[in-house]
């Protein structure tokens, strides 16, 4: 199963013309922001090979990132660790999604959103699609953009905070990351509301 333009065509049939795909990455990591992307593709110029970013090689993701940037309206946004801890990861993901939509050069008139929940406060007509990054080309494009951008953030943070392995685990709770948490403690970029971090910070 590969994503296609069926959902976008259905929205066009309802009279919408600027349809944005929206996806986020980084719900599961113990550190770093959650990142969302919104992408409005040109129906006449869709890059070949779009798919869920998790199903693509790093080389394919990088190629598609460059191609999407050239032919689409792209916006990438984050919700910070502080916002994740203040609200919760789901709400923070939705905040990032709304920010990404608001950051597009030309406002969209419809949004296709990966998942099963429309973000609170989103006034735009929209539709949720479970596993949308495998079904909608616009959402798969957004998943690629968000993944590449968040990985770049984590690579930068890994240079500032060596030892946690963020350059490879991207903030997820790998053994190296968990061992470093025990040994080095938490950085300002750790999500204190996440149980593994909380337990280490506040252990007896």
Coordinates of C-alpha atoms in Angstrom, one line a residue:
X1 CA 0.0 0.0 0.0
X2 CA 1.4 3.4 -1.0
X3 CA -0.1 6.8 -0.5
X4 CA -2.0 8.5 -3.3
X5 CA -4.0 11.7 -3.9
X6 CA -7.5 10.2 -3.3
X7 CA -8.2 12.2 -0.1
X8 CA -7.0 15.4 -1.7
X9 CA -9.1 14.8 -4.8
X10 CA -12.2 14.2 -2.6
X11 CA -11.6 17.5 -0.8
X12 CA -11.2 19.2 -4.2
X13 CA -14.5 17.8 -5.3
X14 CA -16.0 19.6 -2.2
X15 CA -14.7 22.9 -3.5
X16 CA -11.4 23.2 -1.6
X17 CA -8.3 24.2 -3.5
X18 CA -5.4 24.4 -1.0
X19 CA -5.3 21.2 0.9
X20 CA -2.6 20.7 3.5
X21 CA -1.4 17.4 4.8
X22 CA -0.3 17.5 8.5
X23 CA 1.8 15.1 10.5
X24 CA 4.0 15.1 13.6
X25 CA 7.0 13.2 14.9
X26 CA 8.5 12.9 18.3
X27 CA 5.7 11.9 20.6
X28 CA 7.6 9.0 22.2
X29 CA 11.1 10.4 22.9
X30 CA 12.2 11.3 26.4
X31 CA 13.9 14.5 25.2
X32 CA 13.5 17.2 22.6
X33 CA 10.6 18.9 21.1
X34 CA 7.6 17.4 19.3
X35 CA 7.7 18.6 15.6
X36 CA 4.9 19.0 13.1
X37 CA 4.8 19.8 9.4
X38 CA 2.1 21.1 7.1
X39 CA 2.6 20.6 3.4
X40 CA 0.4 21.8 0.4
X41 CA 1.5 19.8 -2.6
X42 CA 1.2 21.0 -6.2
X43 CA -1.1 18.3 -7.8
X44 CA 0.8 18.7 -11.1
X45 CA 4.2 18.3 -9.5
X46 CA 4.2 15.6 -6.8
X47 CA 7.6 14.1 -6.0
X48 CA 7.9 10.4 -6.8
X49 CA 8.3 7.9 -4.0
X50 CA 6.3 9.6 -1.2
X51 CA 5.6 7.3 1.7
X52 CA 5.4 7.2 5.5
X53 CA 8.8 8.5 6.6
X54 CA 9.4 5.4 8.8
X55 CA 9.2 3.2 5.7
X56 CA 11.9 5.2 3.8
X57 CA 15.6 5.0 3.9
X58 CA 17.5 8.0 5.2
X59 CA 18.8 8.6 1.6
X60 CA 15.2 8.5 0.2
X61 CA 14.0 10.8 2.9
X62 CA 16.7 13.3 2.3
X63 CA 16.1 13.3 -1.5
X64 CA 12.3 13.8 -1.0
X65 CA 12.9 16.5 1.6
X66 CA 14.8 18.5 -1.0
X67 CA 12.3 17.9 -3.7
X68 CA 9.3 18.7 -1.5
X69 CA 11.0 22.0 -0.5
X70 CA 11.3 23.0 -4.1
X71 CA 7.7 22.2 -5.3
X72 CA 5.5 22.6 -2.2
X73 CA 4.4 25.1 0.4
X74 CA 6.0 23.8 3.6
X75 CA 5.8 24.9 7.2
X76 CA 7.5 23.2 10.1
X77 CA 6.8 24.0 13.8
X78 CA 7.6 22.7 17.2
X79 CA 6.1 22.4 20.7
X80 CA 8.8 22.8 23.3
X81 CA 9.7 20.4 26.2
X82 CA 8.2 23.0 28.5
X83 CA 4.9 22.9 26.6
X84 CA 4.9 19.1 26.6
X85 CA 5.4 19.1 30.4
X86 CA 2.8 21.8 31.0
X87 CA 0.0 20.2 28.9
X88 CA 0.7 16.6 27.8
X89 CA 2.3 15.1 24.7
X90 CA -1.0 14.8 22.8
X91 CA -2.0 18.4 23.4
X92 CA 1.6 19.6 22.6
X93 CA 1.5 17.6 19.3
X94 CA -1.7 19.4 18.4
X95 CA -0.2 22.8 19.3
X96 CA 2.7 22.0 16.9
X97 CA 0.2 21.0 14.2
X98 CA -1.8 24.2 14.4
X99 CA 1.4 26.2 14.4
X100 CA 2.6 24.4 11.3
X101 CA -0.7 25.1 9.5
X102 CA -0.6 28.8 10.5
X103 CA 3.0 29.1 9.2
X104 CA 2.2 28.2 5.5
X105 CA 2.9 31.0 3.1
X106 CA -0.6 30.9 1.7
X107 CA -3.4 29.9 4.1
X108 CA -4.9 26.5 3.3
X109 CA -8.6 26.0 3.1
X110 CA -8.7 22.3 4.2
X111 CA -6.4 20.1 6.3
X112 CA -5.8 16.3 6.2
X113 CA -4.5 15.3 9.6
X114 CA -2.7 12.1 10.5
X115 CA -4.4 10.3 13.4
X116 CA -7.9 10.3 14.8
X117 CA -8.2 13.7 16.5
X118 CA -8.7 17.2 15.1
X119 CA -6.5 19.5 17.2
X120 CA -8.4 21.7 19.6
X121 CA -8.7 25.3 18.3
X122 CA -8.3 24.4 14.7
X123 CA -10.9 26.5 12.8
X124 CA -10.0 25.1 9.4
X125 CA -12.3 22.5 7.8
X126 CA -10.4 19.3 8.3
X127 CA -10.4 15.5 8.2
X128 CA -8.5 13.0 10.3
X129 CA -7.0 9.9 8.6
X130 CA -5.7 7.0 10.7
X131 CA -2.3 5.9 9.3
X132 CA -2.6 8.9 7.0
X133 CA 1.1 8.9 6.3
X134 CA 0.6 5.6 4.4
X135 CA -2.6 6.7 2.6
X136 CA -2.3 10.4 1.7
X137 CA 0.6 11.9 -0.3
X138 CA 0.2 15.2 1.4
X139 CA 0.4 13.7 4.9
X140 CA 3.4 11.4 3.9
X141 CA 5.2 14.5 2.6
X142 CA 4.5 16.2 6.0
X143 CA 5.8 13.1 7.8
X144 CA 9.1 13.3 5.9
X145 CA 9.5 17.1 6.5
X146 CA 8.8 16.7 10.2
X147 CA 11.1 13.7 10.6
X148 CA 14.1 15.3 8.8
X149 CA 13.7 18.6 10.7
X150 CA 13.4 17.0 14.2
X151 CA 16.4 14.8 13.5
X152 CA 18.4 17.9 12.7
X153 CA 17.3 19.4 16.0
X154 CA 18.3 16.3 17.9
X155 CA 21.7 16.2 16.2
X156 CA 22.4 19.8 17.3
X157 CA 21.3 19.0 20.8
X158 CA 23.5 15.9 20.8
X159 CA 26.6 18.1 20.2
X160 CA 25.6 20.4 23.1
X161 CA 24.9 17.4 25.4
X162 CA 27.2 14.5 24.5
X163 CA 26.8 11.1 26.1
X164 CA 23.1 10.5 25.7
X165 CA 23.3 9.1 22.2
X166 CA 20.8 11.6 20.7
X167 CA 22.7 11.6 17.4
X168 CA 21.4 8.0 16.9
X169 CA 18.4 7.5 19.2
X170 CA 16.9 11.0 18.6
X171 CA 15.9 11.2 22.2
X172 CA 14.1 7.8 22.4
X173 CA 14.8 5.7 25.5
X174 CA 17.6 3.5 24.2
X175 CA 19.8 1.7 26.6
X176 CA 22.6 4.3 26.1
X177 CA 20.1 7.1 26.8
X178 CA 18.8 5.4 29.9
X179 CA 22.3 4.6 31.2
X180 CA 23.3 8.3 30.6
X181 CA 20.2 9.6 32.4
X182 CA 21.2 7.5 35.5
X183 CA 24.9 8.6 35.3
X184 CA 24.7 12.2 34.0
X185 CA 21.2 13.2 35.1
X186 CA 18.6 15.1 33.1
X187 CA 19.3 18.1 30.8
X188 CA 16.9 21.0 30.2
X189 CA 15.8 19.2 27.1
X190 CA 14.4 16.2 28.9
X191 CA 10.7 15.8 29.3
X192 CA 10.2 15.7 33.1
X193 CA 6.6 14.6 32.8
X194 CA 7.7 11.4 31.1
X195 CA 7.9 8.5 33.7
X196 CA 11.5 7.3 33.0
X197 CA 12.8 10.8 33.4
X198 CA 10.6 11.6 36.4
X199 CA 11.6 8.4 38.1
X200 CA 15.3 9.2 37.8
X201 CA 14.9 12.8 38.9
X202 CA 12.8 12.0 41.9
X203 CA 14.0 8.5 42.9
X204 CA 14.3 7.9 46.6

